[in-house]
PDB file of C-alpha atoms in Angstrom:
ATOM      1  CA  MET N  21       0.034  -0.039   0.031  1.00 37.00           C
ATOM      2  CA  ALA N  22       1.040   3.561  -0.528  1.00 42.00           C
ATOM      3  CA  PRO N  23       2.799   5.290   2.460  1.00 42.00           C
ATOM      4  CA  GLY N  24       0.036   7.269   4.392  1.00 43.00           C
ATOM      5  CA  ASP N  25      -2.688   4.915   3.522  1.00 45.00           C
ATOM      6  CA  THR N  26      -5.064   4.935   6.547  1.00 39.00           C
ATOM      7  CA  HIS N  27      -6.542   1.568   5.488  1.00 42.00           C
ATOM      8  CA  GLN N  28      -3.473  -0.265   6.322  1.00 52.00           C
ATOM      9  CA  ALA N  29      -3.694  -2.823   9.056  1.00 61.00           C
ATOM     10  CA  ARG N  30      -3.589  -1.426  12.652  1.00 73.00           C
ATOM     11  CA  PRO N  31      -0.141  -1.008  14.291  1.00 86.00           C
ATOM     12  CA  ARG N  32       0.788  -3.070  17.151  1.00 92.00           C
ATOM     13  CA  VAL N  33       0.444  -1.471  20.593  1.00 94.00           C
ATOM     14  CA  ILE N  34       2.992  -2.254  23.202  1.00 96.00           C
ATOM     15  CA  VAL N  35       2.109  -1.067  26.861  1.00 96.00           C
ATOM     16  CA  ALA N  36       4.737   0.041  29.344  1.00 96.00           C
ATOM     17  CA  ALA N  37       4.138   0.624  32.981  1.00 96.00           C
ATOM     18  CA  ASP N  38       5.531   4.190  33.240  1.00 96.00           C
ATOM     19  CA  PRO N  39       7.803   6.606  31.505  1.00 94.00           C
ATOM     20  CA  ALA N  40      11.020   4.910  32.675  1.00 96.00           C
ATOM     21  CA  ALA N  41       9.749   1.506  31.266  1.00 97.00           C
ATOM     22  CA  LEU N  42       8.763   3.090  28.064  1.00 97.00           C
ATOM     23  CA  ALA N  43      11.992   4.665  27.609  1.00 97.00           C
ATOM     24  CA  LYS N  44      13.719   1.312  28.422  1.00 97.00           C
ATOM     25  CA  THR N  45      11.515  -0.698  26.035  1.00 97.00           C
ATOM     26  CA  ALA N  46      12.242   1.849  23.323  1.00 97.00           C
ATOM     27  CA  ALA N  47      16.030   1.539  23.740  1.00 98.00           C
ATOM     28  CA  ASP N  48      15.813  -2.141  23.816  1.00 98.00           C
ATOM     29  CA  ARG N  49      14.120  -2.249  20.396  1.00 97.00           C
ATOM     30  CA  LEU N  50      16.337   0.475  18.931  1.00 98.00           C
ATOM     31  CA  VAL N  51      19.654  -1.473  19.929  1.00 97.00           C
ATOM     32  CA  ALA N  52      18.248  -4.672  18.923  1.00 97.00           C
ATOM     33  CA  ARG N  53      17.412  -3.198  15.333  1.00 97.00           C
ATOM     34  CA  ILE N  54      21.043  -1.755  15.158  1.00 97.00           C
ATOM     35  CA  ILE N  55      22.616  -5.097  16.128  1.00 96.00           C
ATOM     36  CA  ALA N  56      20.651  -6.905  13.555  1.00 96.00           C
ATOM     37  CA  ASN N  57      22.221  -4.876  10.733  1.00 96.00           C
ATOM     38  CA  ASP N  58      25.810  -5.769  10.281  1.00 95.00           C
ATOM     39  CA  HIS N  59      26.388  -2.938   7.906  1.00 96.00           C
ATOM     40  CA  ARG N  60      25.658   0.667   7.945  1.00 97.00           C
ATOM     41  CA  VAL N  61      22.812   1.764   9.967  1.00 98.00           C
ATOM     42  CA  ALA N  62      20.555   4.783   9.718  1.00 98.00           C
ATOM     43  CA  ILE N  63      18.179   5.836  12.509  1.00 98.00           C
ATOM     44  CA  CYS N  64      15.715   8.740  12.264  1.00 98.00           C
ATOM     45  CA  LEU N  65      15.116  10.587  15.549  1.00 98.00           C
ATOM     46  CA  SER N  66      12.056  12.320  16.645  1.00 96.00           C
ATOM     47  CA  GLY N  67      11.786  15.618  18.416  1.00 90.00           C
ATOM     48  CA  GLY N  68       9.890  17.243  21.279  1.00 82.00           C
ATOM     49  CA  SER N  69      10.059  16.144  24.726  1.00 81.00           C
ATOM     50  CA  SER N  70       8.747  12.382  24.436  1.00 84.00           C
ATOM     51  CA  PRO N  71      12.240  10.926  23.525  1.00 93.00           C
ATOM     52  CA  LYS N  72      14.372  12.749  26.037  1.00 93.00           C
ATOM     53  CA  LEU N  73      14.479   9.705  28.434  1.00 96.00           C
ATOM     54  CA  LEU N  74      15.441   7.398  25.751  1.00 97.00           C
ATOM     55  CA  PHE N  75      17.953   9.643  24.473  1.00 97.00           C
ATOM     56  CA  GLU N  76      19.557  10.012  27.831  1.00 96.00           C
ATOM     57  CA  LEU N  77      19.314   6.051  28.372  1.00 97.00           C
ATOM     58  CA  LEU N  78      21.369   5.540  25.143  1.00 97.00           C
ATOM     59  CA  ALA N  79      24.266   7.442  26.839  1.00 97.00           C
ATOM     60  CA  THR N  80      24.455   5.100  29.888  1.00 97.00           C
ATOM     61  CA  ASP N  81      27.023   2.425  29.888  1.00 96.00           C
ATOM     62  CA  ALA N  82      24.366  -0.292  29.661  1.00 96.00           C
ATOM     63  CA  TYR N  83      23.412   0.756  26.078  1.00 97.00           C
ATOM     64  CA  ARG N  84      26.349   2.771  25.078  1.00 97.00           C
ATOM     65  CA  SER N  85      28.542  -0.198  25.143  1.00 96.00           C
ATOM     66  CA  ARG N  86      26.195  -2.107  22.918  1.00 97.00           C
ATOM     67  CA  ILE N  87      25.913   0.268  19.982  1.00 98.00           C
ATOM     68  CA  PRO N  88      28.624   0.190  17.199  1.00 98.00           C
ATOM     69  CA  TRP N  89      28.727   3.914  17.087  1.00 98.00           C
ATOM     70  CA  ASP N  90      31.263   3.979  14.115  1.00 98.00           C
ATOM     71  CA  ARG N  91      28.607   2.692  11.786  1.00 97.00           C
ATOM     72  CA  VAL N  92      25.367   4.157  12.887  1.00 98.00           C
ATOM     73  CA  HIS N  93      24.243   7.446  11.257  1.00 98.00           C
ATOM     74  CA  TRP N  94      21.677   9.715  12.947  1.00 98.00           C
ATOM     75  CA  PHE N  95      19.098  11.776  11.121  1.00 98.00           C
ATOM     76  CA  THR N  96      15.993  13.690  12.377  1.00 98.00           C
ATOM     77  CA  GLY N  97      12.492  13.530  11.130  1.00 98.00           C
ATOM     78  CA  ASP N  98      11.804  17.166  11.582  1.00 97.00           C
ATOM     79  CA  GLU N  99      13.371  20.251  12.752  1.00 97.00           C
ATOM     80  CA  ARG N 100      12.205  23.701  14.083  1.00 97.00           C
ATOM     81  CA  PHE N 101      13.730  26.361  11.897  1.00 96.00           C
ATOM     82  CA  VAL N 102      15.593  28.055  14.814  1.00 96.00           C
ATOM     83  CA  PRO N 103      19.279  28.316  15.398  1.00 95.00           C
ATOM     84  CA  SER N 104      21.070  25.220  16.424  1.00 93.00           C
ATOM     85  CA  THR N 105      21.879  26.860  19.861  1.00 93.00           C
ATOM     86  CA  ASP N 106      18.084  27.334  20.516  1.00 93.00           C
ATOM     87  CA  SER N 107      16.662  25.290  23.185  1.00 89.00           C
ATOM     88  CA  ARG N 108      13.643  24.394  20.900  1.00 93.00           C
ATOM     89  CA  ASN N 109      15.994  22.817  18.209  1.00 95.00           C
ATOM     90  CA  ASN N 110      15.393  19.145  18.110  1.00 95.00           C
ATOM     91  CA  MET N 111      18.915  17.977  17.141  1.00 96.00           C
ATOM     92  CA  ALA N 112      20.385  20.263  19.689  1.00 95.00           C
ATOM     93  CA  MET N 113      18.454  18.151  22.340  1.00 95.00           C
ATOM     94  CA  ALA N 114      19.587  14.971  21.047  1.00 96.00           C
ATOM     95  CA  ARG N 115      23.146  16.046  20.686  1.00 96.00           C
ATOM     96  CA  LYS N 116      23.116  17.145  24.361  1.00 95.00           C
ATOM     97  CA  ALA N 117      21.507  14.101  25.614  1.00 95.00           C
ATOM     98  CA  PHE N 118      23.644  11.680  23.897  1.00 97.00           C
ATOM     99  CA  LEU N 119      25.057  12.286  20.279  1.00 97.00           C
ATOM    100  CA  ASP N 120      27.811  14.564  21.220  1.00 97.00           C
ATOM    101  CA  ARG N 121      29.167  12.219  23.843  1.00 96.00           C
ATOM    102  CA  CYS N 122      28.752   9.005  21.614  1.00 97.00           C
ATOM    103  CA  ALA N 123      28.505   9.410  18.032  1.00 98.00           C
ATOM    104  CA  PRO N 124      31.177  10.359  15.509  1.00 98.00           C
ATOM    105  CA  PRO N 125      30.506  14.022  14.309  1.00 98.00           C
ATOM    106  CA  ALA N 126      30.515  12.713  10.692  1.00 98.00           C
ATOM    107  CA  ASN N 127      27.474  10.457  11.689  1.00 98.00           C
ATOM    108  CA  ILE N 128      25.319  13.195  13.047  1.00 98.00           C
ATOM    109  CA  HIS N 129      23.145  14.575  10.182  1.00 98.00           C
ATOM    110  CA  PRO N 130      21.210  17.796  11.408  1.00 98.00           C
ATOM    111  CA  ILE N 131      19.007  19.757   9.097  1.00 98.00           C
ATOM    112  CA  ASP N 132      20.636  22.988   8.191  1.00 97.00           C
ATOM    113  CA  VAL N 133      18.832  25.612  10.025  1.00 97.00           C
ATOM    114  CA  ASP N 134      21.434  28.293   8.623  1.00 96.00           C
ATOM    115  CA  ALA N 135      19.879  28.013   5.307  1.00 97.00           C
ATOM    116  CA  ALA N 136      17.836  31.070   3.826  1.00 97.00           C
ATOM    117  CA  ASP N 137      14.520  29.378   4.592  1.00 97.00           C
ATOM    118  CA  PRO N 138      12.853  26.230   5.478  1.00 97.00           C
ATOM    119  CA  ASN N 139      12.268  25.390   1.752  1.00 97.00           C
ATOM    120  CA  GLU N 140      16.112  25.626   1.117  1.00 98.00           C
ATOM    121  CA  ALA N 141      16.852  23.663   4.223  1.00 98.00           C
ATOM    122  CA  ALA N 142      14.406  20.991   2.783  1.00 98.00           C
ATOM    123  CA  ARG N 143      16.169  20.967  -0.402  1.00 98.00           C
ATOM    124  CA  ARG N 144      19.531  20.498   1.311  1.00 98.00           C
ATOM    125  CA  TYR N 145      18.510  17.803   3.659  1.00 98.00           C
ATOM    126  CA  GLU N 146      16.846  15.908   0.911  1.00 98.00           C
ATOM    127  CA  SER N 147      19.882  16.134  -1.361  1.00 98.00           C
ATOM    128  CA  GLU N 148      21.819  14.773   1.863  1.00 98.00           C
ATOM    129  CA  LEU N 149      19.344  11.912   2.189  1.00 98.00           C
ATOM    130  CA  LYS N 150      19.605  10.973  -1.465  1.00 98.00           C
ATOM    131  CA  SER N 151      23.359  10.973  -1.263  1.00 98.00           C
ATOM    132  CA  PHE N 152      23.367   8.767   1.749  1.00 98.00           C
ATOM    133  CA  TYR N 153      20.938   6.429   0.122  1.00 98.00           C
ATOM    134  CA  GLY N 154      22.660   6.268  -3.085  1.00 98.00           C
ATOM    135  CA  ALA N 155      19.557   6.766  -5.158  1.00 97.00           C
ATOM    136  CA  GLY N 156      16.992   9.416  -6.136  1.00 97.00           C
ATOM    137  CA  GLN N 157      14.057   7.082  -5.593  1.00 97.00           C
ATOM    138  CA  LEU N 158      13.072   5.098  -2.643  1.00 97.00           C
ATOM    139  CA  ASP N 159      13.051   1.274  -3.328  1.00 96.00           C
ATOM    140  CA  PRO N 160      10.483  -0.548  -0.955  1.00 94.00           C
ATOM    141  CA  ALA N 161      12.778  -3.540  -1.026  1.00 95.00           C
ATOM    142  CA  ARG N 162      15.760  -1.336   0.393  1.00 96.00           C
ATOM    143  CA  PRO N 163      14.552   0.953   3.235  1.00 98.00           C
ATOM    144  CA  LEU N 164      16.319   4.256   4.020  1.00 98.00           C
ATOM    145  CA  PHE N 165      16.123   3.886   7.663  1.00 98.00           C
ATOM    146  CA  ASP N 166      16.368   1.050  10.040  1.00 98.00           C
ATOM    147  CA  VAL N 167      14.343   2.677  12.605  1.00 98.00           C
ATOM    148  CA  VAL N 168      12.249   5.904  12.486  1.00 98.00           C
ATOM    149  CA  LEU N 169      11.407   7.149  16.016  1.00 98.00           C
ATOM    150  CA  MET N 170       7.987   9.062  16.083  1.00 98.00           C
ATOM    151  CA  GLY N 171       5.885  11.159  18.335  1.00 96.00           C
ATOM    152  CA  VAL N 172       2.300  12.414  18.435  1.00 96.00           C
ATOM    153  CA  GLY N 173       1.126  16.032  19.121  1.00 95.00           C
ATOM    154  CA  PRO N 174      -2.248  17.048  20.849  1.00 94.00           C
ATOM    155  CA  ASP N 175      -3.634  17.659  17.436  1.00 95.00           C
ATOM    156  CA  GLY N 176      -2.492  14.437  15.830  1.00 96.00           C
ATOM    157  CA  HIS N 177       0.502  15.769  14.055  1.00 96.00           C
ATOM    158  CA  THR N 178       3.656  13.727  13.664  1.00 97.00           C
ATOM    159  CA  ALA N 179       7.107  15.029  12.843  1.00 97.00           C
ATOM    160  CA  SER N 180       6.031  18.554  11.502  1.00 96.00           C
ATOM    161  CA  LEU N 181       3.187  17.214   9.431  1.00 97.00           C
ATOM    162  CA  PHE N 182       0.030  18.968  10.625  1.00 96.00           C
ATOM    163  CA  PRO N 183      -3.521  18.093  10.172  1.00 96.00           C
ATOM    164  CA  GLY N 184      -4.869  19.742   6.835  1.00 94.00           C
ATOM    165  CA  TYR N 185      -1.556  21.267   5.894  1.00 95.00           C
ATOM    166  CA  PRO N 186      -0.159  20.622   2.212  1.00 95.00           C
ATOM    167  CA  ALA N 187       3.008  19.025   3.740  1.00 95.00           C
ATOM    168  CA  VAL N 188       0.822  15.862   4.655  1.00 95.00           C
ATOM    169  CA  GLU N 189      -0.134  15.256   0.926  1.00 96.00           C
ATOM    170  CA  GLU N 190       3.576  15.818  -0.299  1.00 96.00           C
ATOM    171  CA  THR N 191       4.605  12.500  -2.002  1.00 95.00           C
ATOM    172  CA  ARG N 192       7.119  13.684  -4.419  1.00 96.00           C
ATOM    173  CA  HIS N 193       9.806  15.076  -2.214  1.00 98.00           C
ATOM    174  CA  TRP N 194      11.445  13.463   0.796  1.00 98.00           C
ATOM    175  CA  VAL N 195      11.679  16.546   2.881  1.00 98.00           C
ATOM    176  CA  THR N 196       9.490  19.740   2.819  1.00 98.00           C
ATOM    177  CA  GLY N 197       9.470  23.106   4.398  1.00 97.00           C
ATOM    178  CA  VAL N 198       6.445  23.964   6.707  1.00 96.00           C
ATOM    179  CA  PRO N 199       5.910  27.812   6.900  1.00 94.00           C
ATOM    180  CA  LYS N 200       4.089  27.831  10.207  1.00 90.00           C
ATOM    181  CA  ALA N 201       3.251  25.243  13.021  1.00 90.00           C
ATOM    182  CA  HIS N 202      -0.271  24.400  14.232  1.00 85.00           C
ATOM    183  CA  VAL N 203       0.884  24.168  17.695  1.00 87.00           C
ATOM    184  CA  GLU N 204       3.706  25.599  20.020  1.00 86.00           C
ATOM    185  CA  PRO N 205       6.302  26.579  19.281  1.00 87.00           C
ATOM    186  CA  PHE N 206       4.916  28.517  16.552  1.00 90.00           C
ATOM    187  CA  VAL N 207       7.998  28.642  14.462  1.00 94.00           C
ATOM    188  CA  PRO N 208       8.634  27.454  10.665  1.00 96.00           C
ATOM    189  CA  ARG N 209       9.553  23.817  10.378  1.00 97.00           C
ATOM    190  CA  VAL N 210      11.298  21.356   8.165  1.00 98.00           C
ATOM    191  CA  SER N 211       9.945  17.811   7.980  1.00 98.00           C
ATOM    192  CA  LEU N 212      10.318  14.488   6.240  1.00 98.00           C
ATOM    193  CA  THR N 213       7.463  13.524   4.190  1.00 98.00           C
ATOM    194  CA  LEU N 214       5.370  10.596   4.755  1.00 98.00           C
ATOM    195  CA  PRO N 215       7.026   8.457   2.007  1.00 98.00           C
ATOM    196  CA  ALA N 216      10.346   9.244   3.457  1.00 98.00           C
ATOM    197  CA  LEU N 217       9.311   8.356   6.959  1.00 98.00           C
ATOM    198  CA  ALA N 218       7.621   5.117   5.855  1.00 98.00           C
ATOM    199  CA  SER N 219      10.938   3.901   4.333  1.00 98.00           C
ATOM    200  CA  CYS N 220      12.028   1.974   7.247  1.00 98.00           C
ATOM    201  CA  HIS N 221      12.088  -1.420   9.023  1.00 97.00           C
ATOM    202  CA  GLU N 222      10.462  -0.203  11.905  1.00 97.00           C
ATOM    203  CA  MET N 223       8.466   2.778  12.790  1.00 98.00           C
ATOM    204  CA  LEU N 224       8.418   3.253  16.645  1.00 98.00           C
ATOM    205  CA  PHE N 225       6.050   5.853  18.227  1.00 97.00           C
ATOM    206  CA  GLU N 226       6.606   6.727  21.804  1.00 97.00           C
ATOM    207  CA  ALA N 227       3.597   8.424  23.726  1.00 96.00           C
ATOM    208  CA  GLY N 228       3.527   8.724  27.546  1.00 95.00           C
ATOM    209  CA  GLY N 229       1.610  10.639  30.230  1.00 95.00           C
ATOM    210  CA  ALA N 230      -2.203  11.218  30.828  1.00 95.00           C
ATOM    211  CA  GLY N 231      -1.952  14.220  28.438  1.00 94.00           C
ATOM    212  CA  LYS N 232      -1.544  12.031  25.531  1.00 95.00           C
ATOM    213  CA  ARG N 233      -4.678   9.893  26.355  1.00 96.00           C
ATOM    214  CA  ALA N 234      -7.166  12.114  24.430  1.00 96.00           C
ATOM    215  CA  ILE N 235      -5.112  12.089  21.204  1.00 96.00           C
ATOM    216  CA  LEU N 236      -4.406   8.438  21.371  1.00 96.00           C
ATOM    217  CA  THR N 237      -8.079   7.674  21.697  1.00 95.00           C
ATOM    218  CA  ARG N 238      -8.534   9.549  18.509  1.00 95.00           C
ATOM    219  CA  VAL N 239      -5.730   7.957  16.770  1.00 94.00           C
ATOM    220  CA  LEU N 240      -5.792   4.235  18.114  1.00 92.00           C
ATOM    221  CA  GLU N 241      -9.416   3.792  18.857  1.00 88.00           C
ATOM    222  CA  ASP N 242     -11.299   6.036  16.522  1.00 86.00           C
ATOM    223  CA  GLY N 243      -8.876   5.693  13.622  1.00 88.00           C
ATOM    224  CA  GLU N 244      -9.190   9.319  12.570  1.00 92.00           C
ATOM    225  CA  ASP N 245      -7.445  10.617   9.448  1.00 94.00           C
ATOM    226  CA  LEU N 246      -4.757  12.297  11.274  1.00 97.00           C
ATOM    227  CA  PRO N 247      -0.919  12.505  10.254  1.00 97.00           C
ATOM    228  CA  ALA N 248      -0.066  10.194  13.007  1.00 97.00           C
ATOM    229  CA  ASN N 249      -2.432   7.570  11.736  1.00 95.00           C
ATOM    230  CA  ARG N 250      -1.269   8.047   7.990  1.00 96.00           C
ATOM    231  CA  ALA N 251       2.437   7.571   9.118  1.00 97.00           C
ATOM    232  CA  ARG N 252       2.980   3.688   8.558  1.00 96.00           C
ATOM    233  CA  SER N 253       6.391   1.878   7.996  1.00 97.00           C
ATOM    234  CA  GLN N 254       6.745  -0.271   4.909  1.00 94.00           C
ATOM    235  CA  GLY N 255       8.074  -2.822   7.623  1.00 94.00           C
ATOM    236  CA  GLU N 256       6.486  -2.912  11.189  1.00 95.00           C
ATOM    237  CA  THR N 257       4.682   0.101  12.785  1.00 97.00           C
ATOM    238  CA  ILE N 258       4.544   0.007  16.563  1.00 97.00           C
ATOM    239  CA  TRP N 259       2.898   2.312  19.257  1.00 97.00           C
ATOM    240  CA  LEU N 260       4.765   2.241  22.596  1.00 97.00           C
ATOM    241  CA  VAL N 261       2.472   3.578  25.067  1.00 96.00           C
ATOM    242  CA  ASP N 262       2.625   3.972  29.043  1.00 96.00           C
ATOM    243  CA  ARG N 263      -0.406   3.078  31.063  1.00 95.00           C
ATOM    244  CA  ALA N 264      -1.145   6.700  31.775  1.00 96.00           C
ATOM    245  CA  ALA N 265      -1.547   7.428  28.140  1.00 95.00           C
ATOM    246  CA  LEU N 266      -3.569   4.360  27.337  1.00 93.00           C
ATOM    247  CA  PRO N 267      -7.128   4.831  25.901  1.00 91.00           C
ATOM    248  CA  GLU N 268      -9.937   3.312  27.799  1.00 82.00           C
ATOM    249  CA  ASN N 269     -10.768   0.539  25.509  1.00 75.00           C
ATOM    250  CA  PHE N 270      -7.118  -0.515  25.674  1.00 74.00           C
ATOM    251  CA  ARG N 271      -7.298  -1.064  29.429  1.00 64.00           C
ATOM    252  CA  GLU N 272      -7.859  -4.419  31.144  1.00 55.00           C
TER     253      GLU N 272
END
């Protein structure tokens, strides 16, 4: 099925007890995928606050020692078009949490927020992704990423693909500029598109806390046509949810 097709089979839901267990489960899955690939590995990181515990966990000895850092490359699914020194910058958070301490600088691939505008940043990042991939067209038999980490916003957006925005329907480009955000922070964004995000062995959503329960009900129970529901891996799509965020119909 085409990337973003809402009629695909429902994703698998894994329930964790609390935020710490959620981060550990995500870290275990991520490391397992990395170890399963004996060659060059590509991981697409998510932004926002959801993955912070996961990122910090990857820097601990228990996980750091298991990751072959020299052959793992780190990308981002979206970026706020703010300076790299800004606390709202997604890759800056990941770098501070674990990348700068663990990964070779050449293996870290941020979106260029020094570009003239989000569209130019998108063009540059798409060119970088195509160069890394070694082709100008995505092949379903050869995913771009081993794992794509994802989150979900209160309006059902994922990456920086907001409900009703043209970027959600973009299928020709791998990366697109988003002139304004639908939720805070209200800054321009750059986002991978649904086809690029779908090109992975595993898409892993993280959602924790009672504040996520309302949107998870809309996504997982009601199946609304929201970006977070249209984002599906060509491989496996998993929602990792803690008990506080779990919709009522998923509770025992």
